[in-house]
Amino acid sequence: MDNPPNATPATCREQALAGLQRGDMALAEQAFSRLLEVQPDDAEALQFLATRQLSRGYTARAIELLLAAQRAHPQDAAILHQLGSAQMLAGDLQAAADSLHKGLELAPGMFVARLRLGVVFEQQGRQREAMSAYLGAINAAQAHGRWLSDATTAPGVRDAVKHATQYVAAGRRELFDAIIEPLRQRYGRSELSRVDQCLSIYLHEQPAPLPDPRQRPEFLYFPGIPSQTFYPRERFPAQAQLEAAVDVIREELRAVLSNGQDDLVPFLGTNSAEAVAAHLLGSSGTQEAAWDAFFFYRHGVRHDAHCARCPRTIGLLDSMPLVRVRDHAPETLYSVLRPGTHILPHRGVTNTRLVTHLPLIVPPDCALRVGGETHVWKEGRCVTFDDTFEHEAWNHSDQTRVVLIMDSWNPDLSEAEQAAVADLVAAIGDFNRSGEAPAQPRPEESSGSPAG
């Protein structure tokens, strides 16, 4: 096609966009073709013309155009997405997987590209990778308010999204069953019947039979165990060792506090206005709210330097029946609540574990409320509660309040059930992380925020 003498990239583009605005695809195609003659690496022209070739069934020509665009613009994720889609149509699944993967490395939030990558993996027979790609696509889309229903899903991908959802549901059921099966073989199926019901509840295959409307776990509900806010002291005989050593533990705490804020971190990651705005913290005084922590374990990771600072405290904690789940638990710490700070009502993640406080420094006007029942801490006397009930804690005094927090197994779980829950929670965490886009922080699904 010969260009008019006055054809410039700007005039060609202007004519092409005018054609698009009027719905005149032929005019737009002619103008973009002229644009390519004067500017061969123009991405917009190459992508449009590739789309036109695909509409005619000329897949090979479309791929040629998109490869030219990709060579000229190697960091353009949208081009890689379009190229991968064309390669899928051509049946070149490995090339499609490579292009889509490169695009997602550049733009992890492209959930349609991630969905298409799942389709490619499924067609290649790569079941685990397909499931991860589908899950990542669904998570990324729903984080933006998409794919929550037919109304929030574009018609062009609606069937694919439904298929992906069904594929993920079937795949994770098979995966989690396989995790529990060795324990069924070891302990007997009847011994793990409540674990099977717990998994069905988690997978939304049946409703949670919550016996108390005040209780609502954020993550995992284990059925068939008593539902209660505070637990009797006699259920935890090992805690007598903590109470007997309270003076020793407090002495190590004071050494930590003597360094001021240097050794403490905000429990929520921040004590800033964002935490207050998110209704996590409140203040009853003139000082800003602050909930700080000195961790011995967090999300199951031991803080060796902190443990070395407080050897007697960690020695006692390690002798307790702590929850131990890879990448998730235990969670043990000195919990430091500054004057006037109110930890606002919230719920924990699972009733398979309970939270214990050993109060170390408790000024007046400090208390804990669980399920509407208020408990006033007494220094040196442990209190254990189920944080899946809505709970809150406050320090209305002008002094700092500190408790030692640990999480322990619910004593109403058998040894076999504890082992199964530990394996299941770790597997769920692995599965959910497999669906995360690169460079995104993992959700701490099975770690809680014990009131503290």
Tab-separated table of C-alpha atoms in Angstrom:
chain	number	residue	atom	x	y	z
A	1	MET	CA	0.000	0.000	0.000
A	2	ASP	CA	1.438	3.366	-0.995
A	3	ASN	CA	1.374	6.056	1.623
A	4	PRO	CA	0.243	9.571	0.784
A	5	PRO	CA	3.177	12.007	0.599
A	6	ASN	CA	2.135	13.669	3.852
A	7	ALA	CA	1.656	10.417	5.826
A	8	THR	CA	3.307	10.576	9.229
A	9	PRO	CA	3.000	8.227	12.217
A	10	ALA	CA	0.819	10.810	13.933
A	11	THR	CA	-1.605	11.230	11.035
A	12	CYS	CA	-1.822	7.472	10.457
A	13	ARG	CA	-2.567	6.858	14.102
A	14	GLU	CA	-5.141	9.645	14.156
A	15	GLN	CA	-6.936	8.088	11.162
A	16	ALA	CA	-6.793	4.615	12.741
A	17	LEU	CA	-8.234	5.815	16.024
A	18	ALA	CA	-10.939	7.742	14.199
A	19	GLY	CA	-11.896	4.531	12.397
A	20	LEU	CA	-12.006	2.631	15.695
A	21	GLN	CA	-14.188	5.307	17.248
A	22	ARG	CA	-16.671	5.043	14.367
A	23	GLY	CA	-16.533	1.244	14.371
A	24	ASP	CA	-15.007	1.251	10.897
A	25	MET	CA	-12.552	-1.639	11.259
A	26	ALA	CA	-11.558	-1.544	7.597
A	27	LEU	CA	-10.466	2.091	7.837
A	28	ALA	CA	-8.622	1.409	11.100
A	29	GLU	CA	-6.849	-1.555	9.517
A	30	GLN	CA	-5.769	0.482	6.491
A	31	ALA	CA	-4.461	3.298	8.674
A	32	PHE	CA	-2.580	0.968	11.027
A	33	SER	CA	-1.066	-0.800	8.009
A	34	ARG	CA	0.180	2.554	6.711
A	35	LEU	CA	1.529	3.303	10.164
A	36	LEU	CA	3.574	0.110	10.118
A	37	GLU	CA	5.132	1.101	6.806
A	38	VAL	CA	6.589	4.244	8.377
A	39	GLN	CA	7.045	2.864	11.899
A	40	PRO	CA	7.472	-0.946	11.695
A	41	ASP	CA	7.806	-1.542	15.439
A	42	ASP	CA	4.655	0.285	16.541
A	43	ALA	CA	3.098	-1.940	19.210
A	44	GLU	CA	-0.444	-0.620	18.881
A	45	ALA	CA	-0.516	-1.213	15.128
A	46	LEU	CA	1.053	-4.663	15.386
A	47	GLN	CA	-1.407	-5.779	18.063
A	48	PHE	CA	-4.448	-4.455	16.227
A	49	LEU	CA	-3.450	-6.055	12.947
A	50	ALA	CA	-2.727	-9.337	14.755
A	51	THR	CA	-6.247	-9.242	16.172
A	52	ARG	CA	-7.665	-8.736	12.673
A	53	GLN	CA	-5.658	-11.687	11.360
A	54	LEU	CA	-6.910	-13.883	14.197
A	55	SER	CA	-10.496	-12.913	13.405
A	56	ARG	CA	-9.950	-14.250	9.879
A	57	GLY	CA	-8.379	-17.465	11.173
A	58	TYR	CA	-4.868	-16.537	10.030
A	59	THR	CA	-3.173	-17.569	13.256
A	60	ALA	CA	0.336	-17.944	11.844
A	61	ARG	CA	0.301	-14.383	10.436
A	62	ALA	CA	-1.028	-13.044	13.749
A	63	ILE	CA	1.814	-14.755	15.620
A	64	GLU	CA	4.358	-13.230	13.211
A	65	LEU	CA	3.027	-9.757	13.939
A	66	LEU	CA	2.999	-10.347	17.681
A	67	LEU	CA	6.516	-11.772	17.678
A	68	ALA	CA	7.640	-8.601	15.897
A	69	ALA	CA	5.877	-6.545	18.562
A	70	GLN	CA	7.454	-8.604	21.334
A	71	ARG	CA	10.958	-8.208	19.877
A	72	ALA	CA	10.465	-4.448	19.701
A	73	HIS	CA	8.849	-4.213	23.137
A	74	PRO	CA	10.170	-7.133	25.245
A	75	GLN	CA	8.888	-5.665	28.526
A	76	ASP	CA	5.285	-5.237	27.355
A	77	ALA	CA	3.223	-7.776	29.313
A	78	ALA	CA	0.072	-7.189	27.235
A	79	ILE	CA	1.894	-8.200	24.046
A	80	LEU	CA	3.145	-11.392	25.687
A	81	HIS	CA	-0.394	-12.166	26.853
A	82	GLN	CA	-1.791	-11.688	23.344
A	83	LEU	CA	1.065	-13.721	21.850
A	84	GLY	CA	0.466	-16.567	24.272
A	85	SER	CA	-3.242	-16.570	23.441
A	86	ALA	CA	-2.470	-16.781	19.707
A	87	GLN	CA	0.009	-19.590	20.296
A	88	MET	CA	-2.689	-21.464	22.230
A	89	LEU	CA	-4.979	-21.213	19.204
A	90	ALA	CA	-2.179	-22.506	17.006
A	91	GLY	CA	-1.748	-25.510	19.288
A	92	ASP	CA	1.814	-24.578	20.275
A	93	LEU	CA	1.234	-25.152	23.975
A	94	GLN	CA	4.827	-24.892	25.175
A	95	ALA	CA	5.374	-21.596	23.366
A	96	ALA	CA	2.086	-20.335	24.798
A	97	ALA	CA	3.120	-21.349	28.314
A	98	ASP	CA	6.464	-19.579	27.904
A	99	SER	CA	4.889	-16.360	26.609
A	100	LEU	CA	2.169	-16.262	29.263
A	101	HIS	CA	4.671	-17.003	32.026
A	102	LYS	CA	6.976	-14.192	30.867
A	103	GLY	CA	4.032	-11.811	30.751
A	104	LEU	CA	2.976	-12.734	34.268
A	105	GLU	CA	6.490	-12.191	35.562
A	106	LEU	CA	6.163	-8.609	34.292
A	107	ALA	CA	2.542	-8.098	35.387
A	108	PRO	CA	1.465	-10.671	38.019
A	109	GLY	CA	-2.011	-9.182	38.289
A	110	MET	CA	-3.102	-10.186	34.750
A	111	PHE	CA	-5.671	-12.700	35.945
A	112	VAL	CA	-7.003	-13.559	32.477
A	113	ALA	CA	-3.452	-14.416	31.383
A	114	ARG	CA	-3.115	-16.601	34.477
A	115	LEU	CA	-6.416	-18.295	33.616
A	116	ARG	CA	-5.141	-19.035	30.107
A	117	LEU	CA	-1.907	-20.382	31.542
A	118	GLY	CA	-4.021	-22.776	33.608
A	119	VAL	CA	-5.767	-23.938	30.435
A	120	VAL	CA	-2.405	-24.574	28.780
A	121	PHE	CA	-1.100	-26.545	31.763
A	122	GLU	CA	-4.281	-28.597	31.917
A	123	GLN	CA	-4.022	-29.442	28.218
A	124	GLN	CA	-0.405	-30.459	28.786
A	125	GLY	CA	-1.460	-32.785	31.610
A	126	ARG	CA	0.373	-30.719	34.245
A	127	GLN	CA	-2.343	-31.042	36.895
A	128	ARG	CA	-0.619	-29.425	39.888
A	129	GLU	CA	0.597	-26.453	37.841
A	130	ALA	CA	-2.827	-26.030	36.243
A	131	MET	CA	-4.453	-25.978	39.663
A	132	SER	CA	-1.984	-23.354	40.920
A	133	ALA	CA	-2.509	-21.183	37.855
A	134	TYR	CA	-6.300	-21.423	38.091
A	135	LEU	CA	-6.218	-20.648	41.809
A	136	GLY	CA	-3.932	-17.666	41.243
A	137	ALA	CA	-6.232	-16.358	38.528
A	138	ILE	CA	-9.321	-16.662	40.732
A	139	ASN	CA	-7.595	-15.060	43.733
A	140	ALA	CA	-6.216	-12.153	41.682
A	141	ALA	CA	-9.556	-11.508	39.986
A	142	GLN	CA	-11.591	-11.674	43.181
A	143	ALA	CA	-9.156	-9.325	44.911
A	144	HIS	CA	-10.305	-6.769	42.320
A	145	GLY	CA	-13.997	-7.562	42.753
A	146	ARG	CA	-14.167	-9.728	39.626
A	147	TRP	CA	-15.295	-13.337	39.073
A	148	LEU	CA	-17.416	-13.288	42.227
A	149	SER	CA	-20.553	-14.104	40.242
A	150	ASP	CA	-21.815	-14.192	36.664
A	151	ALA	CA	-22.498	-10.479	36.909
A	152	THR	CA	-18.835	-9.747	37.762
A	153	THR	CA	-17.428	-12.100	35.118
A	154	ALA	CA	-17.042	-11.103	31.461
A	155	PRO	CA	-19.171	-13.365	29.230
A	156	GLY	CA	-16.149	-14.320	27.160
A	157	VAL	CA	-14.418	-16.036	30.083
A	158	ARG	CA	-17.433	-17.078	32.147
A	159	ASP	CA	-17.350	-20.753	31.180
A	160	ALA	CA	-13.573	-20.900	31.625
A	161	VAL	CA	-13.832	-19.369	35.090
A	162	LYS	CA	-16.493	-21.877	36.129
A	163	HIS	CA	-14.331	-24.697	34.855
A	164	ALA	CA	-11.306	-23.337	36.724
A	165	THR	CA	-13.316	-23.082	39.949
A	166	GLN	CA	-14.514	-26.671	39.628
A	167	TYR	CA	-11.023	-27.871	38.727
A	168	VAL	CA	-9.519	-26.223	41.814
A	169	ALA	CA	-12.247	-27.575	44.104
A	170	ALA	CA	-11.776	-31.137	42.871
A	171	GLY	CA	-8.001	-30.880	42.936
A	172	ARG	CA	-7.685	-29.551	46.446
A	173	ARG	CA	-10.135	-32.137	47.805
A	174	GLU	CA	-7.974	-34.870	46.259
A	175	LEU	CA	-4.793	-33.241	47.569
A	176	PHE	CA	-6.027	-32.797	51.142
A	177	ASP	CA	-7.473	-36.308	51.258
A	178	ALA	CA	-4.068	-37.638	50.268
A	179	ILE	CA	-2.454	-35.657	53.108
A	180	ILE	CA	-4.745	-37.225	55.715
A	181	GLU	CA	-4.789	-40.768	54.303
A	182	PRO	CA	-1.514	-41.961	55.928
A	183	LEU	CA	-2.907	-40.954	59.330
A	184	ARG	CA	-6.152	-42.780	58.593
A	185	GLN	CA	-4.080	-45.864	57.870
A	186	ARG	CA	-2.101	-45.411	61.081
A	187	TYR	CA	-4.870	-44.537	63.541
A	188	GLY	CA	-7.973	-45.899	61.838
A	189	ARG	CA	-10.627	-44.051	59.871
A	190	SER	CA	-13.016	-43.758	62.833
A	191	GLU	CA	-10.371	-41.971	64.903
A	192	LEU	CA	-10.196	-39.237	62.261
A	193	SER	CA	-13.909	-38.925	61.505
A	194	ARG	CA	-14.034	-35.435	63.045
A	195	VAL	CA	-11.045	-34.396	60.923
A	196	ASP	CA	-12.921	-35.575	57.821
A	197	GLN	CA	-15.898	-33.465	58.858
A	198	CYS	CA	-13.582	-30.518	59.571
A	199	LEU	CA	-12.181	-30.766	56.050
A	200	SER	CA	-15.668	-30.924	54.536
A	201	ILE	CA	-16.607	-27.772	56.441
A	202	TYR	CA	-13.450	-26.009	55.262
A	203	LEU	CA	-14.226	-26.971	51.654
A	204	HIS	CA	-17.806	-25.663	52.056
A	205	GLU	CA	-19.212	-29.104	51.359
A	206	GLN	CA	-21.298	-28.821	54.527
A	207	PRO	CA	-22.122	-26.022	56.963
A	208	ALA	CA	-20.295	-25.586	60.237
A	209	PRO	CA	-22.488	-26.882	63.103
A	210	LEU	CA	-21.540	-24.048	65.437
A	211	PRO	CA	-23.186	-24.676	68.817
A	212	ASP	CA	-22.690	-21.092	70.041
A	213	PRO	CA	-23.597	-18.134	67.775
A	214	ARG	CA	-20.875	-16.053	69.439
A	215	GLN	CA	-18.211	-18.355	67.989
A	216	ARG	CA	-17.081	-17.917	64.383
A	217	PRO	CA	-13.589	-19.084	63.354
A	218	GLU	CA	-12.069	-17.060	60.555
A	219	PHE	CA	-10.374	-20.071	58.974
A	220	LEU	CA	-10.913	-23.605	60.293
A	221	TYR	CA	-13.706	-24.969	62.483
A	222	PHE	CA	-13.219	-28.328	64.171
A	223	PRO	CA	-16.571	-29.939	65.065
A	224	GLY	CA	-17.559	-32.053	68.015
A	225	ILE	CA	-15.544	-30.347	70.757
A	226	PRO	CA	-16.985	-28.184	73.541
A	227	SER	CA	-17.670	-24.591	72.659
A	228	GLN	CA	-16.598	-22.324	75.522
A	229	THR	CA	-14.991	-18.953	75.993
A	230	PHE	CA	-12.627	-19.546	78.936
A	231	TYR	CA	-11.183	-22.970	79.753
A	232	PRO	CA	-10.822	-24.407	83.273
A	233	ARG	CA	-7.318	-24.200	84.705
A	234	GLU	CA	-7.260	-27.904	85.532
A	235	ARG	CA	-7.239	-28.744	81.815
A	236	PHE	CA	-3.661	-27.387	81.608
A	237	PRO	CA	-1.602	-28.802	84.494
A	238	ALA	CA	1.694	-27.864	82.823
A	239	GLN	CA	0.861	-24.183	83.258
A	240	ALA	CA	1.658	-24.511	86.954
A	241	GLN	CA	5.326	-24.466	85.930
A	242	LEU	CA	4.842	-21.087	84.257
A	243	GLU	CA	3.066	-19.644	87.250
A	244	ALA	CA	5.733	-20.922	89.636
A	245	ALA	CA	8.416	-19.204	87.557
A	246	VAL	CA	6.606	-15.897	87.040
A	247	ASP	CA	9.247	-13.886	88.925
A	248	VAL	CA	12.010	-15.319	86.728
A	249	ILE	CA	10.024	-14.635	83.549
A	250	ARG	CA	9.236	-11.090	84.695
A	251	GLU	CA	12.914	-10.464	85.422
A	252	GLU	CA	13.856	-11.370	81.845
A	253	LEU	CA	10.981	-9.233	80.564
A	254	ARG	CA	12.219	-6.185	82.459
A	255	ALA	CA	15.662	-6.610	80.900
A	256	VAL	CA	13.990	-6.490	77.483
A	257	LEU	CA	11.917	-3.424	78.397
A	258	SER	CA	15.001	-1.625	79.689
A	259	ASN	CA	16.048	-1.132	76.059
A	260	GLY	CA	12.901	0.836	75.344
A	261	GLN	CA	11.455	0.211	71.891
A	262	ASP	CA	14.686	-1.176	70.438
A	263	ASP	CA	13.727	-4.851	70.855
A	264	LEU	CA	9.991	-4.533	70.195
A	265	VAL	CA	8.003	-4.603	66.966
A	266	PRO	CA	4.363	-3.662	66.330
A	267	PHE	CA	2.291	-6.841	66.615
A	268	LEU	CA	0.146	-5.830	63.644
A	269	GLY	CA	3.128	-4.680	61.611
A	270	THR	CA	2.232	-1.077	62.351
A	271	ASN	CA	0.892	1.059	65.174
A	272	SER	CA	0.193	3.891	62.777
A	273	ALA	CA	-3.035	5.616	61.904
A	274	GLU	CA	-3.704	2.858	59.381
A	275	ALA	CA	-4.204	0.318	62.183
A	276	VAL	CA	-6.633	2.669	63.896
A	277	ALA	CA	-8.461	3.400	60.644
A	278	ALA	CA	-8.782	-0.344	59.996
A	279	HIS	CA	-10.546	-0.697	63.357
A	280	LEU	CA	-7.785	-2.875	64.803
A	281	LEU	CA	-6.639	-0.496	67.521
A	282	GLY	CA	-8.232	2.302	69.487
A	283	SER	CA	-7.038	4.757	72.116
A	284	SER	CA	-8.797	5.859	75.254
A	285	GLY	CA	-6.240	8.477	76.185
A	286	THR	CA	-4.114	11.231	74.718
A	287	GLN	CA	-1.331	8.869	73.655
A	288	GLU	CA	-1.430	7.052	70.339
A	289	ALA	CA	-2.454	3.409	70.498
A	290	ALA	CA	0.464	0.954	70.456
A	291	TRP	CA	0.489	-2.840	70.658
A	292	ASP	CA	4.051	-4.140	70.569
A	293	ALA	CA	5.616	-7.575	70.772
A	294	PHE	CA	8.829	-9.381	71.603
A	295	PHE	CA	8.515	-12.659	69.719
A	296	PHE	CA	10.024	-15.985	70.697
A	297	TYR	CA	8.187	-17.731	67.850
A	298	ARG	CA	6.134	-16.182	65.103
A	299	HIS	CA	4.312	-18.203	62.445
A	300	GLY	CA	6.311	-21.198	63.660
A	301	VAL	CA	9.691	-19.503	63.143
A	302	ARG	CA	11.952	-19.369	66.188
A	303	HIS	CA	13.581	-15.996	66.914
A	304	ASP	CA	16.902	-17.302	68.159
A	305	ALA	CA	18.317	-13.954	69.258
A	306	HIS	CA	15.261	-13.234	71.394
A	307	CYS	CA	15.331	-16.736	72.856
A	308	ALA	CA	18.995	-16.247	73.814
A	309	ARG	CA	18.049	-13.039	75.611
A	310	CYS	CA	15.450	-14.854	77.740
A	311	PRO	CA	16.760	-18.425	78.199
A	312	ARG	CA	14.639	-19.347	81.192
A	313	THR	CA	11.438	-18.060	79.613
A	314	ILE	CA	11.957	-19.932	76.360
A	315	GLY	CA	12.977	-23.052	78.251
A	316	LEU	CA	9.632	-23.021	80.028
A	317	LEU	CA	7.690	-22.221	76.852
A	318	ASP	CA	9.319	-25.078	74.967
A	319	SER	CA	8.166	-27.472	77.697
A	320	MET	CA	4.515	-26.468	77.117
A	321	PRO	CA	2.112	-28.287	74.735
A	322	LEU	CA	2.524	-25.617	72.064
A	323	VAL	CA	0.863	-25.924	68.676
A	324	ARG	CA	3.511	-26.819	66.120
A	325	VAL	CA	2.525	-26.416	62.480
A	326	ARG	CA	5.112	-25.796	59.787
A	327	ASP	CA	5.137	-22.121	58.715
A	328	HIS	CA	2.248	-21.280	61.038
A	329	ALA	CA	2.721	-22.063	64.728
A	330	PRO	CA	3.643	-21.684	67.529
A	331	GLU	CA	3.130	-18.019	68.287
A	332	THR	CA	4.740	-17.023	71.602
A	333	LEU	CA	5.657	-13.540	72.749
A	334	TYR	CA	5.737	-10.827	75.364
A	335	SER	CA	2.685	-8.746	74.426
A	336	VAL	CA	3.138	-5.084	75.356
A	337	LEU	CA	0.063	-2.874	75.496
A	338	ARG	CA	0.862	0.789	75.917
A	339	PRO	CA	-1.208	3.181	78.059
A	340	GLY	CA	-4.672	3.907	76.699
A	341	THR	CA	-4.521	1.218	73.993
A	342	HIS	CA	-7.594	-0.834	73.109
A	343	ILE	CA	-7.291	-3.921	70.896
A	344	LEU	CA	-10.675	-3.769	69.215
A	345	PRO	CA	-13.040	-6.769	68.868
A	346	HIS	CA	-11.882	-9.434	66.432
A	347	ARG	CA	-11.906	-13.210	66.010
A	348	GLY	CA	-9.202	-15.837	65.726
A	349	VAL	CA	-8.727	-18.401	63.023
A	350	THR	CA	-9.398	-21.854	64.489
A	351	ASN	CA	-10.745	-23.575	67.579
A	352	THR	CA	-8.129	-26.323	67.276
A	353	ARG	CA	-5.810	-24.110	69.294
A	354	LEU	CA	-6.330	-22.001	72.384
A	355	VAL	CA	-4.560	-18.869	73.590
A	356	THR	CA	-3.001	-18.585	77.047
A	357	HIS	CA	-1.937	-15.385	78.794
A	358	LEU	CA	0.462	-15.311	81.727
A	359	PRO	CA	0.055	-11.758	83.102
A	360	LEU	CA	3.404	-10.226	84.090
A	361	ILE	CA	2.754	-6.495	84.533
A	362	VAL	CA	-0.896	-5.550	85.001
A	363	PRO	CA	-1.834	-2.013	86.083
A	364	PRO	CA	-5.418	-1.181	87.107
A	365	ASP	CA	-8.115	-0.716	84.443
A	366	CYS	CA	-6.849	-3.505	82.190
A	367	ALA	CA	-9.021	-6.403	81.073
A	368	LEU	CA	-9.792	-9.043	78.460
A	369	ARG	CA	-13.279	-9.727	77.103
A	370	VAL	CA	-14.145	-12.958	75.273
A	371	GLY	CA	-17.620	-13.629	73.914
A	372	GLY	CA	-18.992	-10.820	76.059
A	373	GLU	CA	-17.426	-12.251	79.255
A	374	THR	CA	-14.880	-9.976	80.950
A	375	HIS	CA	-11.757	-11.299	82.661
A	376	VAL	CA	-9.444	-9.099	84.733
A	377	TRP	CA	-5.863	-10.344	84.594
A	378	LYS	CA	-4.087	-11.248	87.819
A	379	GLU	CA	-0.316	-11.179	87.735
A	380	GLY	CA	1.139	-14.670	87.742
A	381	ARG	CA	-2.159	-16.463	87.073
A	382	CYS	CA	-2.705	-18.008	83.626
A	383	VAL	CA	-5.930	-17.602	81.694
A	384	THR	CA	-6.762	-19.690	78.604
A	385	PHE	CA	-9.481	-18.868	76.094
A	386	ASP	CA	-10.840	-19.702	72.659
A	387	ASP	CA	-10.182	-16.691	70.466
A	388	THR	CA	-12.648	-17.783	67.771
A	389	PHE	CA	-15.166	-16.007	69.976
A	390	GLU	CA	-15.119	-12.268	69.394
A	391	HIS	CA	-12.634	-10.845	71.863
A	392	GLU	CA	-10.904	-7.616	72.783
A	393	ALA	CA	-8.410	-6.312	75.326
A	394	TRP	CA	-7.694	-2.908	76.751
A	395	ASN	CA	-5.343	-0.906	78.913
A	396	HIS	CA	-7.140	2.157	80.192
A	397	SER	CA	-4.361	2.978	82.644
A	398	ASP	CA	-1.423	5.363	82.259
A	399	GLN	CA	1.096	2.514	82.560
A	400	THR	CA	2.302	-0.293	80.280
A	401	ARG	CA	0.677	-3.718	80.531
A	402	VAL	CA	2.537	-6.918	79.552
A	403	VAL	CA	1.419	-10.537	79.284
A	404	LEU	CA	3.260	-13.601	78.028
A	405	ILE	CA	1.227	-15.222	75.234
A	406	MET	CA	1.414	-18.765	73.937
A	407	ASP	CA	-0.863	-20.918	71.813
A	408	SER	CA	-1.531	-24.530	72.727
A	409	TRP	CA	-3.565	-27.379	71.281
A	410	ASN	CA	-7.183	-27.564	72.313
A	411	PRO	CA	-7.084	-30.398	74.881
A	412	ASP	CA	-10.279	-31.873	73.431
A	413	LEU	CA	-8.359	-32.999	70.323
A	414	SER	CA	-6.786	-36.447	70.395
A	415	GLU	CA	-3.144	-37.028	69.474
A	416	ALA	CA	-4.234	-38.335	66.074
A	417	GLU	CA	-6.451	-35.300	65.477
A	418	GLN	CA	-3.647	-32.911	66.417
A	419	ALA	CA	-1.321	-34.628	63.944
A	420	ALA	CA	-3.964	-34.506	61.209
A	421	VAL	CA	-4.761	-30.832	61.801
A	422	ALA	CA	-1.054	-29.949	61.749
A	423	ASP	CA	-0.571	-31.729	58.420
A	424	LEU	CA	-3.793	-30.337	56.978
A	425	VAL	CA	-3.114	-26.707	57.941
A	426	ALA	CA	0.420	-26.903	56.525
A	427	ALA	CA	-0.981	-28.365	53.286
A	428	ILE	CA	-3.646	-25.674	53.041
A	429	GLY	CA	-0.962	-23.026	53.508
A	430	ASP	CA	1.177	-24.593	50.787
A	431	PHE	CA	-1.809	-24.822	48.462
A	432	ASN	CA	-2.882	-21.227	48.991
A	433	ARG	CA	0.651	-19.936	48.473
A	434	SER	CA	0.833	-21.874	45.227
A	435	GLY	CA	-1.944	-19.641	43.911
A	436	GLU	CA	-0.260	-16.385	44.801
A	437	ALA	CA	1.120	-14.077	42.179
A	438	PRO	CA	4.897	-13.524	42.402
A	439	ALA	CA	6.036	-10.782	44.750
A	440	GLN	CA	2.808	-10.768	46.704
A	441	PRO	CA	2.948	-11.391	50.484
A	442	ARG	CA	1.355	-14.620	51.553
A	443	PRO	CA	-1.845	-14.389	53.591
A	444	GLU	CA	-1.329	-15.642	57.093
A	445	GLU	CA	-4.413	-17.761	56.911
A	446	SER	CA	-3.712	-19.998	59.843
A	447	SER	CA	-2.007	-17.570	62.168
A	448	GLY	CA	-4.182	-15.494	64.386
A	449	SER	CA	-4.095	-12.247	66.307
A	450	PRO	CA	-4.524	-13.341	69.898
A	451	ALA	CA	-5.918	-10.510	71.983
A	452	GLY	CA	-3.112	-9.356	73.992
